Each structure stands twice: as structure tokens, then as C-alpha cells.
CSV table of C-alpha atoms and ligand atoms in Angstrom, one decimal:
chain,number,residue,atom,x,y,z
A,1,MET,CA,110.8,117.7,74.4
A,2,ALA,CA,109.7,114.7,75.3
A,3,THR,CA,107.7,112.3,72.8
A,4,GLN,CA,104.1,113.3,73.4
A,5,GLU,CA,103.0,109.8,73.8
A,6,THR,CA,99.7,108.9,72.3
A,7,LEU,CA,97.2,106.3,73.4
A,8,THR,CA,95.9,103.6,71.1
A,9,PRO,CA,92.8,102.2,72.4
A,10,SER,CA,93.0,98.5,73.2
A,11,GLY,CA,89.8,98.1,75.4
A,12,ASP,CA,91.5,94.8,77.6
A,13,GLY,CA,93.6,97.0,79.7
A,14,THR,CA,96.3,95.7,79.3
A,15,ASP,CA,99.6,98.0,78.8
A,16,LYS,CA,98.8,99.2,75.2
A,17,ALA,CA,99.5,102.7,74.8
A,18,ALA,CA,102.3,103.6,72.1
A,19,LYS,CA,105.7,104.0,73.7
A,20,PRO,CA,108.3,106.6,72.4
A,21,ALA,CA,109.7,105.7,68.7
A,22,ASP,CA,113.2,105.4,69.6
A,23,LYS,CA,115.2,103.9,72.0
A,24,ALA,CA,116.9,107.1,73.2
A,25,PRO,CA,116.8,108.7,76.4
A,26,LEU,CA,113.9,110.9,77.1
A,27,PRO,CA,115.3,114.3,77.5
A,28,VAL,CA,114.2,115.2,81.3
A,29,ILE,CA,111.7,117.5,82.2
A,30,LYS,CA,111.7,118.4,85.9
A,31,ARG,CA,108.6,120.4,87.1
A,32,VAL,CA,108.0,120.5,90.5
A,33,GLY,CA,104.9,119.3,91.3
A,34,LEU,CA,103.7,117.9,88.1
A,35,GLU,CA,102.8,121.7,87.3
A,36,GLY,CA,101.7,122.4,83.3
A,37,VAL,CA,103.3,118.6,82.6
A,38,VAL,CA,100.8,117.2,80.4
A,39,ALA,CA,100.6,113.4,81.1
A,40,LEU,CA,98.2,111.9,78.9
A,41,ASP,CA,95.5,112.4,76.4
A,42,SER,CA,91.6,112.7,77.7
A,43,VAL,CA,88.0,113.5,76.0
A,44,LEU,CA,86.4,113.7,79.3
A,45,SER,CA,87.2,117.4,80.0
A,46,PHE,CA,88.9,120.5,78.9
A,47,ILE,CA,90.0,123.6,81.0
A,48,ASP,CA,91.2,127.2,79.8
A,49,GLY,CA,92.7,128.7,83.1
A,50,GLN,CA,93.7,131.8,81.6
A,51,VAL,CA,90.3,132.7,80.4
A,52,GLY,CA,88.2,130.7,83.2
A,53,GLU,CA,86.6,127.7,80.4
A,54,LEU,CA,85.5,124.4,81.4
A,55,ILE,CA,84.1,121.8,79.1
A,56,TYR,CA,82.9,118.3,79.9
A,57,HIS,CA,83.3,116.4,76.7
A,58,GLY,CA,82.4,119.6,74.6
A,59,TYR,CA,79.7,121.1,76.7
A,60,ASP,CA,80.4,124.4,78.3
A,61,ILE,CA,79.9,124.2,81.8
A,62,LYS,CA,77.8,127.2,82.3
A,63,ASP,CA,75.2,125.5,79.4
A,64,LEU,CA,75.4,121.7,82.0
A,65,ALA,CA,74.6,123.7,84.7
A,66,GLU,CA,71.6,125.6,83.3
A,67,ASN,CA,70.3,122.5,81.4
A,68,THR,CA,71.6,118.9,82.6
A,69,THR,CA,71.2,116.6,85.9
A,70,PHE,CA,73.4,115.2,87.5
A,71,GLU,CA,72.6,111.9,86.2
A,72,GLU,CA,72.9,113.0,82.8
A,73,VAL,CA,76.4,114.6,83.3
A,74,ALA,CA,77.1,110.9,84.9
A,75,TYR,CA,76.3,109.2,81.3
A,76,LEU,CA,78.0,111.5,79.2
A,77,LEU,CA,81.3,111.1,81.4
A,78,TRP,CA,81.0,107.3,81.2
A,79,LYS,CA,79.5,106.9,77.9
A,80,GLY,CA,81.1,109.8,76.1
A,81,SER,CA,77.5,111.3,74.8
A,82,LEU,CA,74.3,113.1,76.7
A,83,PRO,CA,71.8,110.1,77.1
A,84,ASN,CA,68.3,110.4,75.5
A,85,ARG,CA,65.0,110.5,77.5
A,86,ALA,CA,64.9,106.3,77.6
A,87,GLN,CA,68.6,106.3,78.2
A,88,LEU,CA,68.5,108.5,81.3
A,89,ASP,CA,65.3,106.7,82.7
A,90,GLU,CA,67.7,103.3,82.5
A,91,LEU,CA,70.4,104.6,84.1
A,92,ASN,CA,68.1,106.4,86.7
A,93,ALA,CA,66.8,103.2,87.4
A,94,GLN,CA,69.8,101.4,87.6
A,95,LEU,CA,71.3,103.8,90.6
A,96,GLN,CA,68.0,103.8,92.3
A,97,ALA,CA,68.0,99.5,92.1
A,98,GLU,CA,72.3,99.9,93.5
A,99,ARG,CA,71.9,102.6,95.9
A,100,GLU,CA,71.2,100.6,99.3
A,101,LEU,CA,73.9,99.7,101.1
A,102,PRO,CA,75.5,95.6,101.3
A,103,PRO,CA,74.2,95.0,105.4
A,104,MET,CA,77.5,94.7,105.9
A,105,VAL,CA,78.6,97.4,105.3
A,106,LEU,CA,76.2,99.4,106.9
A,107,ASP,CA,77.7,97.3,110.4
A,108,VAL,CA,80.8,98.8,109.4
A,109,LEU,CA,79.8,102.2,109.2
A,110,ARG,CA,77.6,101.2,112.2
A,111,SER,CA,81.6,100.5,114.4
A,112,VAL,CA,82.5,104.1,113.1
A,113,PRO,CA,83.7,106.3,115.8
A,114,GLU,CA,81.1,109.0,116.5
A,115,ASP,CA,84.0,111.8,115.9
A,116,ALA,CA,85.5,110.7,113.2
A,117,HIS,CA,86.7,112.5,110.4
A,118,PRO,CA,83.8,112.7,107.4
A,119,MET,CA,86.2,112.0,104.7
A,120,ALA,CA,88.0,108.6,106.8
A,121,ALA,CA,84.6,107.2,107.2
A,122,LEU,CA,83.8,107.5,103.9
A,123,ARG,CA,87.1,106.0,102.3
A,124,THR,CA,86.8,103.5,105.0
A,125,ALA,CA,82.6,102.3,103.5
A,126,VAL,CA,83.7,102.5,99.9
A,127,SER,CA,86.5,100.5,100.0
A,128,ALA,CA,84.4,98.3,102.1
A,129,LEU,CA,82.1,98.0,99.5
A,130,ALA,CA,85.2,95.8,97.3
A,131,LEU,CA,84.6,93.1,99.7
A,132,PHE,CA,80.8,92.3,99.1
A,133,ASP,CA,81.3,93.4,95.7
A,134,SER,CA,82.1,89.7,92.9
A,135,GLU,CA,82.9,92.3,90.3
A,136,ALA,CA,85.5,93.9,92.4
A,137,ASP,CA,88.9,92.4,90.6
A,138,ASP,CA,87.1,91.9,87.4
A,139,PRO,CA,88.8,94.4,84.9
A,140,SER,CA,86.3,93.8,81.8
A,141,PRO,CA,84.9,97.0,80.4
A,142,GLU,CA,81.8,96.1,81.6
A,143,ALA,CA,82.3,95.1,84.9
A,144,ASN,CA,84.0,98.4,85.4
A,145,TYR,CA,80.9,100.9,84.2
A,146,ARG,CA,78.6,98.8,86.8
A,147,LYS,CA,81.3,99.2,89.4
A,148,ALA,CA,81.3,102.9,88.8
A,149,LEU,CA,77.4,103.0,88.8
A,150,ARG,CA,77.4,101.4,91.9
A,151,LEU,CA,79.9,103.5,93.5
A,152,THR,CA,78.1,106.6,92.7
A,153,ALA,CA,75.2,105.3,93.9
A,154,ARG,CA,75.7,104.1,97.3
A,155,THR,CA,78.2,107.0,97.9
A,156,PRO,CA,75.6,109.3,98.9
A,157,THR,CA,73.9,106.7,101.2
A,158,ILE,CA,77.1,105.9,102.9
A,159,ILE,CA,77.9,110.0,103.9
A,160,ALA,CA,73.7,110.2,105.0
A,161,ALA,CA,74.1,107.1,107.1
A,162,PHE,CA,77.2,107.9,108.5
A,163,ASP,CA,76.3,111.5,109.5
A,164,ARG,CA,72.8,110.1,110.9
A,165,LEU,CA,74.3,107.1,113.0
A,166,ARG,CA,77.1,109.5,114.4
A,167,LYS,CA,73.7,111.1,115.7
A,168,GLY,CA,72.2,108.6,116.9
A,169,LYS,CA,69.6,107.8,114.2
A,170,GLU,CA,68.7,105.0,112.8
A,171,ALA,CA,70.1,105.1,108.7
A,172,LEU,CA,67.2,106.0,106.4
A,173,ALA,CA,66.9,103.2,103.1
A,174,PRO,CA,66.8,105.6,100.4
A,175,LEU,CA,63.4,106.1,98.7
A,176,LYS,CA,64.6,104.9,95.6
A,177,ARG,CA,62.7,106.6,93.3
A,178,ASN,CA,63.9,110.0,92.2
A,179,SER,CA,67.2,111.7,91.7
A,180,THR,CA,70.3,111.4,93.3
A,181,ALA,CA,70.1,114.7,94.9
A,182,HIS,CA,66.6,114.0,96.0
A,183,ASP,CA,67.4,111.0,97.7
A,184,PHE,CA,70.5,111.9,99.1
A,185,LEU,CA,69.1,115.4,101.1
A,186,TYR,CA,66.2,112.7,102.3
A,187,MET,CA,68.4,110.5,103.7
A,188,LEU,CA,70.7,112.8,105.3
A,189,ASN,CA,67.5,114.4,106.6
A,190,GLY,CA,64.5,112.6,107.1
A,191,GLU,CA,62.1,114.7,104.9
A,192,GLU,CA,62.2,114.9,100.8
A,193,PRO,CA,63.9,118.1,100.2
A,194,GLY,CA,61.7,120.8,98.0
A,195,THR,CA,62.3,121.2,94.2
A,196,ALA,CA,64.3,124.5,94.4
A,197,ALA,CA,67.0,123.1,97.2
A,198,GLU,CA,67.0,120.0,95.3
A,199,ARG,CA,67.4,121.8,91.9
A,200,THR,CA,70.4,123.6,93.9
A,201,PHE,CA,72.1,120.6,95.1
A,202,ASP,CA,71.7,119.0,91.6
A,203,VAL,CA,74.0,122.4,89.9
A,204,CYS,CA,76.4,121.4,92.4
A,205,LEU,CA,76.6,117.4,91.9
A,206,VAL,CA,77.0,119.1,88.0
A,207,LEU,CA,80.0,121.2,88.8
A,208,HIS,CA,81.5,119.6,91.2
A,209,ALA,CA,81.7,116.1,88.8
A,210,GLU,CA,84.8,116.6,86.6
A,211,HIS,CA,87.6,118.8,86.2
A,212,GLY,CA,91.1,116.5,84.4
A,213,LEU,CA,93.8,115.6,86.3
A,214,ASN,CA,93.6,117.4,89.6
A,215,ALA,CA,95.0,115.9,92.7
A,216,SER,CA,92.9,113.0,93.5
A,217,THR,CA,91.9,112.4,89.8
A,218,PHE,CA,95.3,111.7,89.2
A,219,ALA,CA,95.9,109.6,92.3
A,220,GLY,CA,92.9,107.5,91.3
A,221,ARG,CA,94.5,106.9,87.3
A,222,VAL,CA,98.1,106.9,89.0
A,223,ILE,CA,96.3,104.0,90.9
A,224,GLY,CA,94.2,102.2,88.2
A,225,ALA,CA,97.4,102.5,85.9
A,226,THR,CA,99.1,99.5,87.6
A,227,LEU,CA,95.8,97.6,86.7
A,228,SER,CA,94.5,98.1,90.0
A,229,ASP,CA,91.1,97.6,90.6
A,230,MET,CA,88.4,100.6,90.9
A,231,TYR,CA,87.8,100.2,94.5
A,232,SER,CA,91.7,100.6,95.7
A,233,ALA,CA,91.7,103.3,93.1
A,234,VAL,CA,88.5,105.4,94.1
A,235,THR,CA,89.8,105.3,97.7
A,236,GLY,CA,92.7,106.7,96.9
A,237,ALA,CA,91.5,109.2,95.5
A,238,ILE,CA,89.3,110.0,98.7
A,239,GLY,CA,92.4,110.1,100.4
A,240,ALA,CA,93.9,113.1,98.3
A,241,LEU,CA,90.5,114.7,97.9
A,242,LYS,CA,90.7,115.1,101.9
A,243,GLY,CA,93.7,117.2,101.6
A,244,PRO,CA,92.5,121.4,102.4
A,245,LEU,CA,94.3,122.2,99.4
A,246,HIS,CA,92.0,120.2,97.3
A,247,GLY,CA,89.0,118.6,97.9
A,248,GLY,CA,89.1,120.0,101.6
A,249,ALA,CA,89.0,124.0,101.2
A,250,ASN,CA,85.4,123.7,101.1
A,251,VAL,CA,85.7,122.7,104.6
A,252,GLU,CA,88.0,125.2,105.5
A,253,VAL,CA,86.3,128.0,103.6
A,254,MET,CA,83.3,128.0,105.6
A,255,LYS,CA,85.7,127.6,108.9
A,256,THR,CA,87.0,131.1,107.5
A,257,LEU,CA,83.6,132.5,107.2
A,258,LEU,CA,82.6,131.8,110.6
A,259,GLU,CA,85.4,133.6,111.6
A,260,LEU,CA,85.0,136.2,109.6
A,261,ASP,CA,81.3,136.4,111.1
A,262,ARG,CA,82.2,137.1,114.7
A,263,SER,CA,85.4,138.9,114.0
A,264,GLY,CA,83.5,142.2,114.0
A,265,LYS,CA,86.0,143.0,111.2
A,266,SER,CA,85.1,144.1,107.6
A,267,PRO,CA,85.6,141.7,104.7
A,268,GLU,CA,88.2,143.5,103.6
A,269,GLN,CA,90.3,144.2,107.1
A,270,PHE,CA,89.5,140.7,107.9
A,271,ILE,CA,91.9,139.4,104.5
A,272,LEU,CA,94.2,142.1,104.9
A,273,ASP,CA,95.0,140.9,108.5
A,274,LYS,CA,95.2,137.4,107.1
A,275,LEU,CA,97.8,137.9,103.9
A,276,ALA,CA,99.5,140.1,106.4
A,277,ALA,CA,100.5,136.7,108.9
A,278,LYS,CA,101.3,135.1,105.4
A,279,GLU,CA,98.4,132.7,105.7
A,280,ARG,CA,96.7,131.2,103.0
A,281,VAL,CA,93.2,132.2,102.8
A,282,MET,CA,91.1,129.2,101.5
A,283,GLY,CA,88.9,128.7,98.7
A,284,PHE,CA,91.3,131.0,96.5
A,285,GLY,CA,93.7,130.3,94.1
A,286,HIS,CA,94.3,127.6,91.7
A,287,ARG,CA,97.3,125.6,89.9
A,288,VAL,CA,95.3,126.1,86.5
A,289,TYR,CA,92.8,129.0,87.0
A,290,LYS,CA,95.2,132.5,86.5
A,291,THR,CA,91.5,134.1,86.6
A,292,LEU,CA,87.8,133.4,87.8
A,293,ASP,CA,86.8,129.5,88.1
A,294,PRO,CA,83.3,129.3,85.7
A,295,ARG,CA,82.1,127.4,88.7
A,296,ALA,CA,82.9,130.1,91.5
A,297,VAL,CA,80.5,132.3,88.8
A,298,ILE,CA,77.5,129.8,88.5
A,299,LEU,CA,78.3,129.2,92.5
A,300,ARG,CA,77.8,132.5,93.2
A,301,GLU,CA,74.8,133.3,91.8
A,302,MET,CA,73.8,130.6,93.9
A,303,VAL,CA,74.6,132.2,97.1
A,304,GLN,CA,73.1,135.5,96.0
A,305,ASP,CA,69.8,134.0,95.4
A,306,LEU,CA,69.9,131.2,98.1
A,307,SER,CA,71.3,134.1,100.9
A,308,GLU,CA,68.3,136.9,100.0
A,309,GLU,CA,65.9,134.2,100.2
A,310,ARG,CA,66.9,132.5,103.1
A,311,GLY,CA,67.6,136.3,105.3
A,312,GLN,CA,70.9,135.3,105.2
A,313,ARG,CA,72.6,138.0,103.0
A,314,GLN,CA,75.8,138.2,104.7
A,315,TRP,CA,77.4,135.1,103.0
A,316,TYR,CA,77.2,136.8,99.7
A,317,ASP,CA,78.5,139.9,101.0
A,318,TYR,CA,81.4,138.5,103.0
A,319,GLY,CA,82.2,136.6,99.8
A,320,VAL,CA,81.7,139.7,97.5
A,321,GLU,CA,83.9,141.9,99.5
A,322,MET,CA,86.9,138.9,100.2
A,323,MET,CA,87.0,138.2,96.4
A,324,ASN,CA,87.6,142.0,95.5
A,325,THR,CA,89.9,142.1,97.9
A,326,MET,CA,92.2,138.9,97.3
A,327,GLU,CA,91.9,140.1,93.4
A,328,ARG,CA,93.1,143.9,94.2
A,329,GLU,CA,96.0,142.4,96.6
A,330,LYS,CA,97.5,139.1,95.3
A,331,GLY,CA,95.3,138.7,91.9
A,332,ILE,CA,94.1,136.0,92.8
A,333,TYR,CA,90.6,134.5,92.5
A,334,PRO,CA,87.7,132.3,94.5
A,335,ASN,CA,87.7,128.1,93.3
A,336,VAL,CA,84.8,125.7,93.1
A,337,ASP,CA,85.2,125.8,97.1
A,338,PHE,CA,84.4,129.0,97.7
A,339,PHE,CA,81.0,129.8,96.9
A,340,SER,CA,80.2,125.8,97.6
A,341,ALA,CA,80.6,126.6,101.5
A,342,SER,CA,77.6,129.1,101.7
A,343,VAL,CA,75.6,127.2,99.1
A,344,TYR,CA,75.9,123.8,101.6
A,345,HIS,CA,76.0,125.9,104.5
A,346,MET,CA,72.4,127.7,103.6
A,347,LEU,CA,71.2,124.1,102.8
A,348,GLY,CA,71.6,123.2,106.2
A,349,ILE,CA,74.2,120.7,105.6
A,350,ASP,CA,76.8,119.8,108.5
A,351,MET,CA,80.2,121.8,107.5
A,352,ASP,CA,82.3,119.0,108.1
A,353,LEU,CA,80.3,117.0,105.5
A,354,PHE,CA,81.0,119.2,102.8
A,355,THR,CA,84.1,117.2,101.3
A,356,THR,CA,82.1,114.2,101.3
A,357,ILE,CA,79.5,116.4,99.1
A,358,PHE,CA,82.8,117.0,96.5
A,359,THR,CA,83.5,113.0,96.8
A,360,LEU,CA,79.9,112.2,96.1
A,361,SER,CA,80.0,114.3,93.2
A,362,ARG,CA,83.7,113.6,91.7
A,363,MET,CA,82.9,109.9,91.9
A,364,THR,CA,81.9,110.5,88.1
A,365,GLY,CA,84.7,111.7,87.3
A,366,TRP,CA,87.2,109.2,89.3
A,367,THR,CA,85.2,106.2,87.3
A,368,ALA,CA,85.1,107.9,83.9
A,369,HIS,CA,89.3,108.6,84.1
A,370,LEU,CA,89.7,105.1,85.4
A,371,ILE,CA,87.7,103.7,82.4
A,372,GLU,CA,89.6,105.7,80.0
A,373,GLN,CA,92.8,104.8,81.4
A,374,TRP,CA,92.1,101.3,81.2
A,375,SER,CA,91.0,102.0,77.2
A,376,ALA,CA,94.8,102.6,76.7
A,377,ASN,CA,96.6,102.0,79.5
A,378,ARG,CA,100.5,102.3,80.3
A,379,LEU,CA,101.6,102.6,83.7
A,380,ILE,CA,102.1,105.5,85.0
A,381,ARG,CA,105.9,106.2,86.8
A,382,PRO,CA,107.4,109.7,86.5
A,383,ARG,CA,111.1,110.2,87.8
A,384,SER,CA,112.7,112.2,90.6
A,385,GLU,CA,116.2,113.9,90.7
A,386,TYR,CA,118.5,112.2,93.4
A,387,THR,CA,120.0,114.9,95.7
A,388,GLY,CA,121.1,113.2,98.4
A,389,PRO,CA,124.9,111.5,99.2
A,390,ARG,CA,126.7,109.3,97.1
A,391,ASN,CA,129.9,106.7,97.5
A,392,LEU,CA,129.5,106.2,100.9
A,393,LYS,CA,130.6,102.7,102.8
A,394,VAL,CA,129.1,100.8,105.2
A,395,VAL,CA,130.6,100.7,108.1
A,396,PRO,CA,129.6,97.6,111.3
A,397,ILE,CA,127.6,98.8,113.4
A,398,ASN,CA,129.4,98.7,116.5
A,399,GLN,CA,131.3,101.0,114.9
A,400,ARG,CA,129.0,103.6,114.0
B,501,SDX,C1,90.2,122.4,94.1
B,501,SDX,O1,93.9,120.8,90.0
B,501,SDX,C2,92.3,121.0,90.5
B,501,SDX,O2,91.1,121.2,89.6
B,501,SDX,C3,91.2,120.5,91.9
B,501,SDX,C4,89.9,121.2,91.6
B,501,SDX,C5,89.3,120.4,91.2
B,501,SDX,O3,88.0,121.1,90.6
B,501,SDX,O4,89.5,119.2,91.5
B,501,SDX,O5,89.3,122.4,91.4
B,501,SDX,C6,89.0,121.9,93.5
B,501,SDX,O6,91.3,121.6,94.7
B,501,SDX,C7,90.5,123.6,94.4
B,501,SDX,C8,91.3,124.5,94.8
B,501,SDX,C9,91.3,124.1,96.7
B,501,SDX,N1,92.0,124.7,97.4
B,501,SDX,C10,92.5,126.0,98.3
B,501,SDX,O7,91.6,126.5,98.1
B,501,SDX,C11,93.4,126.2,98.9
B,501,SDX,C12,93.8,127.5,99.0
B,501,SDX,N2,94.5,127.2,97.5
B,501,SDX,C13,96.2,126.9,97.6
B,501,SDX,O8,96.4,126.6,98.6
B,501,SDX,C14,96.9,127.2,96.6
B,501,SDX,O9,96.4,128.3,95.3
B,501,SDX,C15,96.2,126.0,95.3
B,501,SDX,C16,97.0,125.0,96.2
B,501,SDX,C17,95.1,125.4,95.1
B,501,SDX,C18,97.2,125.9,93.9
B,501,SDX,O10,98.3,126.0,94.7
B,501,SDX,P1,99.9,126.2,93.3
B,501,SDX,O11,99.4,126.7,92.3
B,501,SDX,O12,100.9,125.4,93.9
B,501,SDX,O13,100.1,127.5,93.6
B,501,SDX,P2,101.9,128.0,95.0
B,501,SDX,O14,100.8,127.6,96.3
B,501,SDX,O15,102.5,128.0,94.4
B,501,SDX,O16,100.9,129.7,95.0
B,501,SDX,C19,101.8,130.5,94.2
B,501,SDX,C20,101.3,132.4,95.0
B,501,SDX,C21,102.2,132.0,96.5
B,501,SDX,O17,102.5,133.2,96.5
B,501,SDX,P3,104.3,133.2,96.6
B,501,SDX,O18,104.6,132.8,98.1
B,501,SDX,O19,105.0,133.0,95.5
B,501,SDX,O20,104.4,134.9,97.2
B,501,SDX,O21,99.8,132.3,95.1
B,501,SDX,C22,99.9,132.3,97.1
B,501,SDX,C23,101.1,132.2,97.3
B,501,SDX,O22,101.3,132.2,98.8
B,501,SDX,N3,98.4,131.6,97.1
B,501,SDX,C24,98.1,132.3,98.3
B,501,SDX,C25,97.0,131.4,98.1
B,501,SDX,N4,97.0,130.8,97.1
B,501,SDX,C26,98.1,130.5,96.3
B,501,SDX,N5,97.8,133.1,99.1
B,501,SDX,C27,96.7,133.3,99.7
B,501,SDX,N6,95.9,132.5,100.0
B,501,SDX,C28,95.6,131.4,98.9
B,501,SDX,N7,95.0,130.8,98.8
């Protein structure tokens, strides 16, 4: 069993994590996809995949979804405790003050092709933000906190500006007097959201903020562990989240639901046909959860309420029958992406923007993990098992 490396807080981001005590070679552990491998210690979240538990820094996700806002969760992840009223007011004011984009980044978005993949546009604009941030390469904890806040403030502005520009509309300046949820929905739709829509969207942001060493967070920490900068790390994380096996799944779920809606089949038969064709049903399955994702439990209730409120009951009914069929046939359960797709659809958000919304929220988790990584850094560098040929001799090129 490899020695469990413990992290010793250093604060200056240098390579201070405890190294294995002796110099004897560590026993080799090979787990394809690093399944089940513990790579580091973290205080940010805990997941029990057997019982379907998720906590952020000690608080159960259900408690947080019911009783906090996205900004309170951001503070919890960055600072390690829920804010009091004064601390929350200060964070809200800071986010609002940083919401606007540097003009040159807006120019970058104006030059993005209308048919660009929204995650490619977001990845490009987030990367461009670094060029106009004088602190981009400042590794101090204070600068990194300000960058985490700036990135979280500006990601919604980028998404909304991209969507309006591709539709031939002008990007809207943020109102800078409301919650992230409120300002984003205003910048996207050109009208201020109702209380119910704002709260529904805010809960979605709470649910997507943090989830341990998922692929995109791990990608970000690998980049950060080289002592590269926060913008480089979150740009890599956006690239990872884009994939349909990860954050890109919520778009695929909506495509599946629309295909079902057109098919005339029952949800059960639709699923059976997909499984018979050996297809993956997106929005189901998880590397860690072996039961219902607790976020999916909350999102399912939101779909039920929204679908009844908006007279679109089919999205709830489809979801429940698909869920029951997958559980009976494969023992596989919905993950966070399954029901979130229907929520965003009923909020009137374009399907191809769904993963950018995941990014908006997860920017808090990614940046919190980077701040944690740098508090006691150690380069992340696993091994691979060599399966190639050996003892080959080079033949001169004119004889090959
Ligand atoms: C997210 O890690 C995180 O925390 C991620 C996330 C977060 O908050 O950051 O929770 C967000 O990314 C959620 C996952 C979104 N992705 C999808 O919905 C894509 C569909 N799901 C799968 O591709 C799959 O379940 C993964 C990728 C999520 C997990 O894959 P694993 O752990 O590598 O499992 P696997 O691919 O080895 O599958 C095990 C078995 C296989 O059957 P066999 O080939 O062994 O017979 O389960 C089957 C798979 O075929 N299976 C599915 C399935 N998922 C797994 N069969 C049909 N449909 C599916 N969705």
C-alpha cells in the first residue's frame, strides 16, 4: 500500500507536501482511470457513493440547497465557513463590481464565429481574461482569492454576451446590483427574472459548485500543481468539463429527451431500444455514486414543480420512467446532469448553453481546489505501465 502522503500547509505555494518517509520505491498501484485512487487530502467536499451523500465543507447538500445562496456557497468554499451578513454583503459587492468584462475581451467575443461551440467560446474568453489581469501570474494567496472572485463574477457575463452576440444582439452590461443568478438571467434574456426563476437557477448553481476530484477539477489541480497560474488551470478545467462523459452530458440529456418526445415511443421502450443497441444513456451512471446522486434527488423535485407550473409535465414523466427503467435494467441511476437539463430547458435557456452554466457554478469549486492545492503543493505525476516493444535498433532511414 503506497504511503498516504499528508499535506503540510505552507501558504507560499511551494512544494511543501510531506514526501514519503523512506526512499524505498513505492509499491506500484495500477488503476485504469485512477478509479478508487485517493490522490490527496481535501476539506472541500465529501462524497459517499454508496449511500448518496454529498457535503461541502461539513454541510449536507440538501441543507445548502434549501438554506443558502450560490454566493454563500462560494464564500464557504473559498473561506471555509459560511459568511455572516456583513461578509456576504461584502462578497456580493465585490462580485458585482467585477462583473463587467475588460473591453478587449468583449472584442474577442465579437470575433467568435456565430456557430462556435459555446464551451470553446467560453474557454477562449476565460483564457483571454488573463491577458488583461495584472495579477494573472501573482501566486500570492491574496491575489489568487481576487482572481477566483473575478473569474466567478465574469464567467456569467461571458456566457450571456456570447449568446446575445451570436444572435445579432448587443451584449448587455451587468446590472451590478443583484445576485449572480439574477444578473445572469437578465444579461441573457434582456429582462429581469421573476423571484421563482431566480431562486430555481440559484439552487442549480449551489448544486453544481463542487464535487471532489471530478475530471475537470482534477485537471485543474494537475495544472496548478506545476505552479502554473489560475487562468491556465481553469482553462484546462473548462476543456475537461466540455466532454460528454462529464459536464457535456447535460446537453446530450436534452437531445435524448427531445428525441424521445419525437419518437412516439414510451420512455421505457425508448430506453430498452437504446440499451439493446448498446448505447450509453446520457445523464445516467457515475464513477463514484452507485445509488441516486443526491443532487439528482433535489433536481427531480425541481423538475416536478417547474413542469406542473409551466404545463410541461412530460419532462417529469419522461424522466421518472427513464430512471425506473435504467434502474431495473442496468442498476444505474441518474446523475446531476439528468434532471438539470429539463430545469434549464423549462427556464428557456438554449440547450447548447447548458454546460457553460455548469462551468459558471463549478468555477467556485475549481478555484477553491486551486487555492487548497497551493496551500501545500506537490506536483501531481502518476506513472504509466510500459506495454511497448524493447531492444529495437535504429536502421538507417534509406534502409527502412
Ligand atoms: C458528471 O465525477 C464527477 O463527480 C462528475 C460530476 C461532477 O459533479 O463533477 O458528477 C458530473 O460528469 C456526471 C456524469 C455525466 N456523464 C454522463 O452522464 C455520461 C454517461 N455516463 C457514463 O458514460 C458513465 O456512467 C460515467 C462516464 C459517468 C462513469 O463511467 P465509469 O465509472 O468509467 O463506468 P463505466 O463506463 O466503466 O461503466 C460501467 C458499466 C458499463 O457496463 P459494462 O460495459 O461493464 O457491461 O455501466 C455501463 C457501462 O456500459 N454504463 C452505462 C452508462 N454508464 C455506465 N450504460 C448505459 N448508459 C450509461 N449512462
